[in-house]
PDB file of C-alpha atoms and ligand atoms in Angstrom:
ATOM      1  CA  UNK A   1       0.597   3.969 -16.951  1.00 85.00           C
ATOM      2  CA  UNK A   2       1.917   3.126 -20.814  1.00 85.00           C
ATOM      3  CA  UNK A   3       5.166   3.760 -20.746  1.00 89.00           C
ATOM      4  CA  UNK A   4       5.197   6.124 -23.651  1.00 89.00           C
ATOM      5  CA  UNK A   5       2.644   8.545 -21.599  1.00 90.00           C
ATOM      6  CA  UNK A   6       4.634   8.138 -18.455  1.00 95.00           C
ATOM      7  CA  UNK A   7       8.134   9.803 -20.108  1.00 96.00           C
ATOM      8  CA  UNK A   8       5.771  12.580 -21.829  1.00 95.00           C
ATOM      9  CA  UNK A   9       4.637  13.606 -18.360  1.00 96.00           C
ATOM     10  CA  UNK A  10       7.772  13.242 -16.576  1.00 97.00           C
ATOM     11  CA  UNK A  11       9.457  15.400 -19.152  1.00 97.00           C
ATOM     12  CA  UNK A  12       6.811  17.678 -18.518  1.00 97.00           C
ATOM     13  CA  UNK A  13       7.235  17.035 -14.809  1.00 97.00           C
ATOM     14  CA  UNK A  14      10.775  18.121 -15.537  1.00 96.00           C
ATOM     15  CA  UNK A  15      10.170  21.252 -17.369  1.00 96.00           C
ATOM     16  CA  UNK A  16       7.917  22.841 -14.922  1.00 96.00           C
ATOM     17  CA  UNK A  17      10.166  22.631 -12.058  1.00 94.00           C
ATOM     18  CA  UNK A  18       8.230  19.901 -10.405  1.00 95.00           C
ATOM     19  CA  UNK A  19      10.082  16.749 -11.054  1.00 96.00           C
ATOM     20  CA  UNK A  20       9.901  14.556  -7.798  1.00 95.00           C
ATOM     21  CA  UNK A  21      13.679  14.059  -6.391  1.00 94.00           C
ATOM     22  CA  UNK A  22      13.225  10.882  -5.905  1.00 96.00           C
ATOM     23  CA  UNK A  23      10.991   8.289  -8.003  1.00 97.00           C
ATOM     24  CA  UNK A  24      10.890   4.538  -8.513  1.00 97.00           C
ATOM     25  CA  UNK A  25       9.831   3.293 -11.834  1.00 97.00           C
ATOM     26  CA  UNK A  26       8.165  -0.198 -11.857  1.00 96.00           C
ATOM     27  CA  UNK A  27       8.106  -2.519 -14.572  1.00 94.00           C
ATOM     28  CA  UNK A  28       7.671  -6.212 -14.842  1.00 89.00           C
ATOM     29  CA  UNK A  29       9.465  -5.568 -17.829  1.00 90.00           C
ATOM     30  CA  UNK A  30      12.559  -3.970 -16.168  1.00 93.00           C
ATOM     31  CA  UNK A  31      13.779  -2.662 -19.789  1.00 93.00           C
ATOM     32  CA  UNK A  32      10.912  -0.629 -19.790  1.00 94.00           C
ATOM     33  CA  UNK A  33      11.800   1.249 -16.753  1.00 96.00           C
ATOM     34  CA  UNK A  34      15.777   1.508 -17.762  1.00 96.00           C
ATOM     35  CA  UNK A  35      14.364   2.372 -21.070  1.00 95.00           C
ATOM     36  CA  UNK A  36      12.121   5.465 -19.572  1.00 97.00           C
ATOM     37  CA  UNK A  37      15.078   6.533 -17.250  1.00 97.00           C
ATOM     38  CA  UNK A  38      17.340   6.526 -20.234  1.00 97.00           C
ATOM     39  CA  UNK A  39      15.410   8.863 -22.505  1.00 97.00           C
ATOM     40  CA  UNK A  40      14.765  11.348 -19.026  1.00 97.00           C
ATOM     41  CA  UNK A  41      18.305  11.570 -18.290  1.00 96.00           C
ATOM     42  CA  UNK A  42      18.919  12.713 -22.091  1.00 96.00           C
ATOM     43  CA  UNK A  43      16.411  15.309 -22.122  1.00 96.00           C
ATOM     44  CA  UNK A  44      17.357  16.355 -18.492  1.00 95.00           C
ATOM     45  CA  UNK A  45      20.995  17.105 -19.669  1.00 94.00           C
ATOM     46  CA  UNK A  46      20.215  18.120 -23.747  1.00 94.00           C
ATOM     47  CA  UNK A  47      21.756  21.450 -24.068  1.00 93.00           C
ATOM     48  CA  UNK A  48      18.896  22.640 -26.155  1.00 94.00           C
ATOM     49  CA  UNK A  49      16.202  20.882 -24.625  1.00 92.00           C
ATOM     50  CA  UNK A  50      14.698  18.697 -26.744  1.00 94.00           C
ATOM     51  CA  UNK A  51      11.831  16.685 -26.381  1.00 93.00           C
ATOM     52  CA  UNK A  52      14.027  13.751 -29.353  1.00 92.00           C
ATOM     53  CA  UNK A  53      17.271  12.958 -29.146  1.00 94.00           C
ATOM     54  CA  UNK A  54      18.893  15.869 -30.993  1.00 96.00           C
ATOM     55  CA  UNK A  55      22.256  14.297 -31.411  1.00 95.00           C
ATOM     56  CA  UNK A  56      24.050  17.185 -29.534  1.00 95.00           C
ATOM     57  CA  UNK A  57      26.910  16.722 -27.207  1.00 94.00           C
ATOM     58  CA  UNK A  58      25.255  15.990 -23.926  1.00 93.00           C
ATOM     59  CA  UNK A  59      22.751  14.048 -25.802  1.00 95.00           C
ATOM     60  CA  UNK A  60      25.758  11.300 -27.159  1.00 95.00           C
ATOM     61  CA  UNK A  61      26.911  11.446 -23.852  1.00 94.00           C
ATOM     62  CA  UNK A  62      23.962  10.696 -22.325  1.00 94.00           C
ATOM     63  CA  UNK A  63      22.629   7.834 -24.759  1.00 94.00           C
ATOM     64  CA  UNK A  64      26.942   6.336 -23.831  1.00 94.00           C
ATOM     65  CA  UNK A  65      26.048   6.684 -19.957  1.00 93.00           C
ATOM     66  CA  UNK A  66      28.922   8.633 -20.220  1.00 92.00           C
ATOM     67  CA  UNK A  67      27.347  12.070 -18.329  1.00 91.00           C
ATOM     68  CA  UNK A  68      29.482  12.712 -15.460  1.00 86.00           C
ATOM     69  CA  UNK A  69      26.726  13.929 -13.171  1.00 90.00           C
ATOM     70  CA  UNK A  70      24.677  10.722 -13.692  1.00 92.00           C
ATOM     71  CA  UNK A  71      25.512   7.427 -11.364  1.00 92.00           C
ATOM     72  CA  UNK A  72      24.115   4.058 -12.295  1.00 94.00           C
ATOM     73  CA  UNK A  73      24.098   1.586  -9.564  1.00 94.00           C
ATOM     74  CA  UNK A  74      23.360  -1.978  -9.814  1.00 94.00           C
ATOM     75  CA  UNK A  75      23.496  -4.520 -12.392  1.00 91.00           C
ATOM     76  CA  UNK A  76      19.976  -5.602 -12.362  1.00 90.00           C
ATOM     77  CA  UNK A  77      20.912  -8.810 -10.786  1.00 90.00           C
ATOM     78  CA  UNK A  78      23.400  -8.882  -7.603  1.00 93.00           C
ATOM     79  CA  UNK A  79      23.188  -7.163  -4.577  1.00 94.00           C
ATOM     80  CA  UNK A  80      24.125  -3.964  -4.077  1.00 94.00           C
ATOM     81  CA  UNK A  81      25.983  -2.985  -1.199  1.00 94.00           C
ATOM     82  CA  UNK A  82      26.056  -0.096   1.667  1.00 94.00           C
ATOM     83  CA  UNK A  83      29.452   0.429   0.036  1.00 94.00           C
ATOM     84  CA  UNK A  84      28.329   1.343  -3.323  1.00 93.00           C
ATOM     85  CA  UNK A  85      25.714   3.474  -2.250  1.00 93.00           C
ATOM     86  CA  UNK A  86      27.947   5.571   0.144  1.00 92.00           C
ATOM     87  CA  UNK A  87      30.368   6.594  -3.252  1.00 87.00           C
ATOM     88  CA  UNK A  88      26.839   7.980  -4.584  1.00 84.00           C
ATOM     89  CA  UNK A  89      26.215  10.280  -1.370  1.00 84.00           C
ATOM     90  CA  UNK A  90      29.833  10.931  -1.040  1.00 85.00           C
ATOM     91  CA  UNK A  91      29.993  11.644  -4.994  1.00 82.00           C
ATOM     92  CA  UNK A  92      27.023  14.008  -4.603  1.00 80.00           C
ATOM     93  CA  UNK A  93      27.428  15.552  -1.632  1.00 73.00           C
ATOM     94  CA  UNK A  94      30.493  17.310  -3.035  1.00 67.00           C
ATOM     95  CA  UNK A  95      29.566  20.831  -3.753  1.00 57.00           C
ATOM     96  CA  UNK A  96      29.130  21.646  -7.229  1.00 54.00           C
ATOM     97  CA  UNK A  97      30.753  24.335  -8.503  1.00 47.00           C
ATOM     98  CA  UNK A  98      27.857  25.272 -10.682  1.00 49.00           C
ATOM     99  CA  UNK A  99      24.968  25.306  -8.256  1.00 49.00           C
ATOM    100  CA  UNK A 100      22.273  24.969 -10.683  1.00 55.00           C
ATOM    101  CA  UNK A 101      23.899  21.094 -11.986  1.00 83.00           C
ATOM    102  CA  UNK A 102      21.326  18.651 -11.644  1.00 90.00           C
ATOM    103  CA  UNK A 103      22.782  15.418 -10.319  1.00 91.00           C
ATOM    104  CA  UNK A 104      20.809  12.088 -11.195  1.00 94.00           C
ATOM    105  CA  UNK A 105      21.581   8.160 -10.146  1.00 94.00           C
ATOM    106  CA  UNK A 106      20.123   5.832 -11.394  1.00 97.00           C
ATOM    107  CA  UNK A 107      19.770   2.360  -8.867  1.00 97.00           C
ATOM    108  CA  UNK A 108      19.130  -0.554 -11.028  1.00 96.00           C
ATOM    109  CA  UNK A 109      17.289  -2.520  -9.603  1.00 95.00           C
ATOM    110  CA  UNK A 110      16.085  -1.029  -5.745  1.00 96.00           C
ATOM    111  CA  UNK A 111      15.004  -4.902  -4.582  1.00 94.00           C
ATOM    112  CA  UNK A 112      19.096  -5.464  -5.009  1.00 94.00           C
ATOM    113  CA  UNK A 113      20.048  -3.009  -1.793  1.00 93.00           C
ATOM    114  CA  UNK A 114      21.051  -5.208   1.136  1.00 88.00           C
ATOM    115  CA  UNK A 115      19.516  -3.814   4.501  1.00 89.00           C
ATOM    116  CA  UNK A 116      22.643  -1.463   5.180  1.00 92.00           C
ATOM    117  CA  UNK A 117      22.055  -0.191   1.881  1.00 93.00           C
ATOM    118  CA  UNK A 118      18.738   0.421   2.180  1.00 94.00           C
ATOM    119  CA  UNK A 119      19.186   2.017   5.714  1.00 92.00           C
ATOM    120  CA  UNK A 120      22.165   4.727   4.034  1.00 92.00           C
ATOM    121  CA  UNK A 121      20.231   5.198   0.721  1.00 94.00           C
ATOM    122  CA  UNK A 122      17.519   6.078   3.206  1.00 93.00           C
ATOM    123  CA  UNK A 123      19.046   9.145   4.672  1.00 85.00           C
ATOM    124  CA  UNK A 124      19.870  10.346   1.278  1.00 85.00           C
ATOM    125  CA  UNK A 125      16.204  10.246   0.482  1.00 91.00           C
ATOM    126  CA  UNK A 126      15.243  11.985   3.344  1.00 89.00           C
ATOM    127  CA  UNK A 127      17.023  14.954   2.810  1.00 86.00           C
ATOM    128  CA  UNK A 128      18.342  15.229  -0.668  1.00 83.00           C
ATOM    129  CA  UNK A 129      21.102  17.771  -2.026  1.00 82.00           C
ATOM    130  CA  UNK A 130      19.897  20.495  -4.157  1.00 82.00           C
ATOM    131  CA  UNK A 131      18.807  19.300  -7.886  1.00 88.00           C
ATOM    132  CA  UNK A 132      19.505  15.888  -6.964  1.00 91.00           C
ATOM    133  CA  UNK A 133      17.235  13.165  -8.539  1.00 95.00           C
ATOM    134  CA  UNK A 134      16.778   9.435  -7.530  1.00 96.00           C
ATOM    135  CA  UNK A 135      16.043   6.921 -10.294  1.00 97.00           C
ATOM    136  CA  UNK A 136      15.091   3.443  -8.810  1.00 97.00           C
ATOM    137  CA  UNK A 137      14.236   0.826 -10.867  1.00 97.00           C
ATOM    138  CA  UNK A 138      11.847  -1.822  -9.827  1.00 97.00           C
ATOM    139  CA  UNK A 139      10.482  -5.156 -11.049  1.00 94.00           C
ATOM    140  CA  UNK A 140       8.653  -6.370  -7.723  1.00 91.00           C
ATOM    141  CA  UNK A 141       6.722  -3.403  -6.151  1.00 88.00           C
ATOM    142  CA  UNK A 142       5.746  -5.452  -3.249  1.00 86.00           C
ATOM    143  CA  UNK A 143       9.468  -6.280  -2.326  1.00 89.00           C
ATOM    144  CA  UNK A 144      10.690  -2.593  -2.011  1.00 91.00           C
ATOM    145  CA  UNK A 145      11.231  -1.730   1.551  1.00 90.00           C
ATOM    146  CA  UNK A 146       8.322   0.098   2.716  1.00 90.00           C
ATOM    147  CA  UNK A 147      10.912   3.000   4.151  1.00 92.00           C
ATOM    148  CA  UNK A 148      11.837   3.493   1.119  1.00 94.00           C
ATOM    149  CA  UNK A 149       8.682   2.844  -1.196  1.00 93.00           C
ATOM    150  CA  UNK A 150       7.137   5.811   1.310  1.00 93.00           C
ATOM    151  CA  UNK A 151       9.965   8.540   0.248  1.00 94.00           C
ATOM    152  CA  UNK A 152       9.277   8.183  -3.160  1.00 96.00           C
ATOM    153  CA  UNK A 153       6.869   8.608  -5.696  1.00 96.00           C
ATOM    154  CA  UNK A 154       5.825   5.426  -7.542  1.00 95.00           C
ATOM    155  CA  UNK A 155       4.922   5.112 -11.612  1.00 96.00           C
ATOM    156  CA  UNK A 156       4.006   2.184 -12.835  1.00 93.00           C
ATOM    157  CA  UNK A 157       4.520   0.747 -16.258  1.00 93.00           C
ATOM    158  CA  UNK A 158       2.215  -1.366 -17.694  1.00 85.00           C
ATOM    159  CA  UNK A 159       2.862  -4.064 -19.996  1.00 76.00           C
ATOM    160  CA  UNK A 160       1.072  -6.100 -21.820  1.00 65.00           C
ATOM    161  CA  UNK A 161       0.965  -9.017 -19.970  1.00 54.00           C
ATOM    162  CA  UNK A 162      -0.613  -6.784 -17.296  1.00 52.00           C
ATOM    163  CA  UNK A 163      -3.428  -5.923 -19.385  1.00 56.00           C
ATOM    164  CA  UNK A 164      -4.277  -9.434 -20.214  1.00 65.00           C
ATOM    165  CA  UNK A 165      -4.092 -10.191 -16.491  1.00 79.00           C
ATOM    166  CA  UNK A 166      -6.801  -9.431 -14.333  1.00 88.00           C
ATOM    167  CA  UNK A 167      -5.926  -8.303 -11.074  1.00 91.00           C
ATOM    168  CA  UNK A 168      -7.397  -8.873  -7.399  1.00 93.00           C
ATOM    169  CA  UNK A 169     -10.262  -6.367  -7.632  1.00 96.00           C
ATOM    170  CA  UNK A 170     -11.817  -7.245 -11.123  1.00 95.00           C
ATOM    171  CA  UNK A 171     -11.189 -11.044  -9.928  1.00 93.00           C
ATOM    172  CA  UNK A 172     -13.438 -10.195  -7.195  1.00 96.00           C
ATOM    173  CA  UNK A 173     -15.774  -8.117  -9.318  1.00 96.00           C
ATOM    174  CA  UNK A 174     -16.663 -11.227 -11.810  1.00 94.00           C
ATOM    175  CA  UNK A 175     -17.507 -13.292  -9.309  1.00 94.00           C
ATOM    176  CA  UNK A 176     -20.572 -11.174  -9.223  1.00 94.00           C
ATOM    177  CA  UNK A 177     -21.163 -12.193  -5.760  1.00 95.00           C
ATOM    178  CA  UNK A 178     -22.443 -10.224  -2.965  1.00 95.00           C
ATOM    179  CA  UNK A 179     -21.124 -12.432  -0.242  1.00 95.00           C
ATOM    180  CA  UNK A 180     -17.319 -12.582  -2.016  1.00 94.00           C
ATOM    181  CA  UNK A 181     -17.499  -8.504  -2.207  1.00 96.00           C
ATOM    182  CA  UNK A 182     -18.587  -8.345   1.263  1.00 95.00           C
ATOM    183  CA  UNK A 183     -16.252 -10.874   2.407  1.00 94.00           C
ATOM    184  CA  UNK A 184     -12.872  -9.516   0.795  1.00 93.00           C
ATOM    185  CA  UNK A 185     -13.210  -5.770   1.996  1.00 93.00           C
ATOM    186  CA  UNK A 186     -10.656  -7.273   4.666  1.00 93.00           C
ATOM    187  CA  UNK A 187      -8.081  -8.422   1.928  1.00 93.00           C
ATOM    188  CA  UNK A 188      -7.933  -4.748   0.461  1.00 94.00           C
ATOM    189  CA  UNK A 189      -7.562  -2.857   3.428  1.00 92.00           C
ATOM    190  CA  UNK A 190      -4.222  -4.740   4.021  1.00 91.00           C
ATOM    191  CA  UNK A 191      -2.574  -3.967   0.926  1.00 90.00           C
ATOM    192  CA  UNK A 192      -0.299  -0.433   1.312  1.00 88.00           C
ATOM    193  CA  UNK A 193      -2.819   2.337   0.129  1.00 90.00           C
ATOM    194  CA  UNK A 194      -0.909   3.826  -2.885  1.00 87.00           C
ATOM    195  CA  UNK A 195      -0.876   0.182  -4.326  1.00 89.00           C
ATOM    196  CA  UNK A 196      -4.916  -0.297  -4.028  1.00 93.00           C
ATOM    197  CA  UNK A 197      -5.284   3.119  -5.768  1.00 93.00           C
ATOM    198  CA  UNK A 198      -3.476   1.600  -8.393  1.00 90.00           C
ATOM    199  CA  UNK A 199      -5.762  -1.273  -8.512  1.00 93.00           C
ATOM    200  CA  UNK A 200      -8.561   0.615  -8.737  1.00 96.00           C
ATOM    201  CA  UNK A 201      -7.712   2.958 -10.824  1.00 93.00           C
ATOM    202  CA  UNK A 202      -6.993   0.346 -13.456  1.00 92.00           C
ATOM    203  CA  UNK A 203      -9.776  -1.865 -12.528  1.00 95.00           C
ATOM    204  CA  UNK A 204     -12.364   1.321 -13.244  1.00 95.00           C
ATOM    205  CA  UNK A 205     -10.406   1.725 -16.768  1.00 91.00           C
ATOM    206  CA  UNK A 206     -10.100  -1.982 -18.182  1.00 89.00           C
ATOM    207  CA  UNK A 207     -13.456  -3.165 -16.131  1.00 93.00           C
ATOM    208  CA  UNK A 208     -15.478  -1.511 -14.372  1.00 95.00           C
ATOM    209  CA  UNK A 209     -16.532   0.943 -17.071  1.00 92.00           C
ATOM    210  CA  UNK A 210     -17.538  -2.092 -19.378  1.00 90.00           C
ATOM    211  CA  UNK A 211     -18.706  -4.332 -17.409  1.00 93.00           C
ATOM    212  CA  UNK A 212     -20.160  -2.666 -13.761  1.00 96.00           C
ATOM    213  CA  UNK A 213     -21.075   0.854 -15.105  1.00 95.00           C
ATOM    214  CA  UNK A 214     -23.154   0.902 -11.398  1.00 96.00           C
ATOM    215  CA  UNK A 215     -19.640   1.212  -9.933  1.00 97.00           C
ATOM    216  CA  UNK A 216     -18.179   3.632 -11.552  1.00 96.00           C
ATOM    217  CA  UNK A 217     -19.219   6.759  -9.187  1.00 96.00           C
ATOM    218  CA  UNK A 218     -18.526   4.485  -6.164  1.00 97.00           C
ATOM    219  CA  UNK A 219     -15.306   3.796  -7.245  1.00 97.00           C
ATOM    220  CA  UNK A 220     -14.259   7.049  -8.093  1.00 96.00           C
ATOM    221  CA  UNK A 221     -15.341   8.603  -4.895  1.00 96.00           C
ATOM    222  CA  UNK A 222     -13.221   5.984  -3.348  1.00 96.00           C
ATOM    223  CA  UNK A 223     -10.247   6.756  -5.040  1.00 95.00           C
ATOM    224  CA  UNK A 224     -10.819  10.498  -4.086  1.00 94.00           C
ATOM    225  CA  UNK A 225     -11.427   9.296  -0.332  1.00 93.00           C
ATOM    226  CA  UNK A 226      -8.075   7.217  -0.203  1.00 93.00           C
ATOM    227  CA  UNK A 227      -6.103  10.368  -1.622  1.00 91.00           C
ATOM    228  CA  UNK A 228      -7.247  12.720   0.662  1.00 91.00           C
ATOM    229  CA  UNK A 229      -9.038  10.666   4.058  1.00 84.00           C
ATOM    230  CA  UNK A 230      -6.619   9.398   6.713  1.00 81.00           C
ATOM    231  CA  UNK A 231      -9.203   6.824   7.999  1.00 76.00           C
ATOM    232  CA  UNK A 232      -9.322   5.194   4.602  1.00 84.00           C
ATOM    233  CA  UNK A 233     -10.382   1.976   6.139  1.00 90.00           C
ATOM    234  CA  UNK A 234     -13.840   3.178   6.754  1.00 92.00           C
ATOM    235  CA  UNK A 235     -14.204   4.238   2.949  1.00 93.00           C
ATOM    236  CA  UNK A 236     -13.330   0.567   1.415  1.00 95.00           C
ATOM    237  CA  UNK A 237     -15.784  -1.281   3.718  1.00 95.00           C
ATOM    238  CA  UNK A 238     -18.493   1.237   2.817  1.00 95.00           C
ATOM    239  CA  UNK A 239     -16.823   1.060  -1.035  1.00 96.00           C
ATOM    240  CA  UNK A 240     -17.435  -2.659  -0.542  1.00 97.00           C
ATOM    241  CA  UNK A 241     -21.277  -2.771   1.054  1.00 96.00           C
ATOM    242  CA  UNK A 242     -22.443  -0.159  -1.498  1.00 96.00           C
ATOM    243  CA  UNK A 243     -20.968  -2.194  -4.506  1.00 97.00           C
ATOM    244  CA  UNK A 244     -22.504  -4.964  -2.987  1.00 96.00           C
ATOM    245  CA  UNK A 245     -26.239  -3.168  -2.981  1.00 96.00           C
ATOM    246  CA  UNK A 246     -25.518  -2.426  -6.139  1.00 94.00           C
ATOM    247  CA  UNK A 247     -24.782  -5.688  -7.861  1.00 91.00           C
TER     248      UNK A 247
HETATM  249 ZN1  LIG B   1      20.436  17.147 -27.055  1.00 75.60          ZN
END
């Protein structure tokens, strides 16, 4: 997702009382994901509100990391240890004396926990205290402990060197080869499902609407299969043979 679009519809998110408590925000860029949990913190904590940086109190604060109910973890580049991530439950498990204060921390980036970090951050996502959100940064999806990665709901950011960069399914696709579709069906049904639904979903946008218009109603029904179907393998090899039929 462009990162602009993302903050508009966690904002949103936000405002309707349906923000997720705990969310990682991937980037290859990781200044795009600070960037986005930067400007949701400020309009999380703006006293009136605002959708821009109004300037008011909580605003400065916010834009100074200087909000007391906001933690950042993490330096972007050492490890981050069981230690640190204990003063966050410890911090937040306090009762606040205002019941409805949101509480947000921000871990900078979530590839940086050591295992005992990972294992205590753990319990916090499983059962979070009231109006507590998780921010977790990422750069590398594919090294986030899977634990973790499965308590939290994953945006990613897309740059622009991802849009120049094709990924594994419209790789596949130009090879415009029955045997290589055929043959591959394997390779997808290994990768973690939320991650192929990403690959889909931006190989029907940047691709397969230009180039293999055939697919598109395949591919869409498969996307729709993998979000609701628990035996999603069956649904990419018949994704796969139909695709194939169709080339
Ligand atoms: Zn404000």
């Amino acid at each position: 997702m462009l990162k602009n679009n993302l903050i508009n519809e966690l904002k949103q998110l936000y405002k309707n009382n349906n923000l997720y408590s705990s969310i990682i925000l991937n980037s290859k860029n990781i200044q795009d994901a600070q960037e986005i949990s930067e400007e949701l913190i400020r309009y999380m904590f703006c006293e009136n509100g605002s959708d821009l940086d109004d300037r008011c109190v909580s605003c400065e604060r916010a834009k100074k990391k200087l909000l007391f109910d906001v933690i950042h973890l993490g330096d972007g580049t050492s490890e981050i240890s069981k230690e640190e991530v204990k003063q966050i439950m410890d911090k937040f498990s306090l009762t606040s004396i205002e019941k409805t204060a949101i509480k947000v921390y921000v871990i900078n980036v979530v590839e940086n926990l050591k295992i005992g970090a990972s294992n205590a951050l753990l319990k916090f996502l499983e059962e979070p205290p009231l109006n507590t959100y998780a921010l977790l940064l990422s750069k590398d999806r594919t090294n986030i402990i899977p634990t973790i990665k499965s308590r939290c709901k994953l945006f990613v950011i897309e740059t622009n060197a991802d849009d120049r960069e094709l990924n594994a399914l419209e790789k596949l696709l130009i090879t415009n080869s029955k045997e290589e579709y055929l043959l591959s069906a394997n390779n997808f049904k290994k990768i973690d499902k939320a991650s192929f639904i990403e690959i889909l979903e931006q190989a029907f946008n940047r691709t397969i609407i230009k180039k293999f218009p055939q697919f598109a109603e395949d591919t869409i029904i498969l996307i729709e299969d993998l979000k609701k179907l628990p035996n999603d393998k069956l649904a990419i090899d018949n994704y796969f043979i139909k695709i194939a039929e169709r080339l």
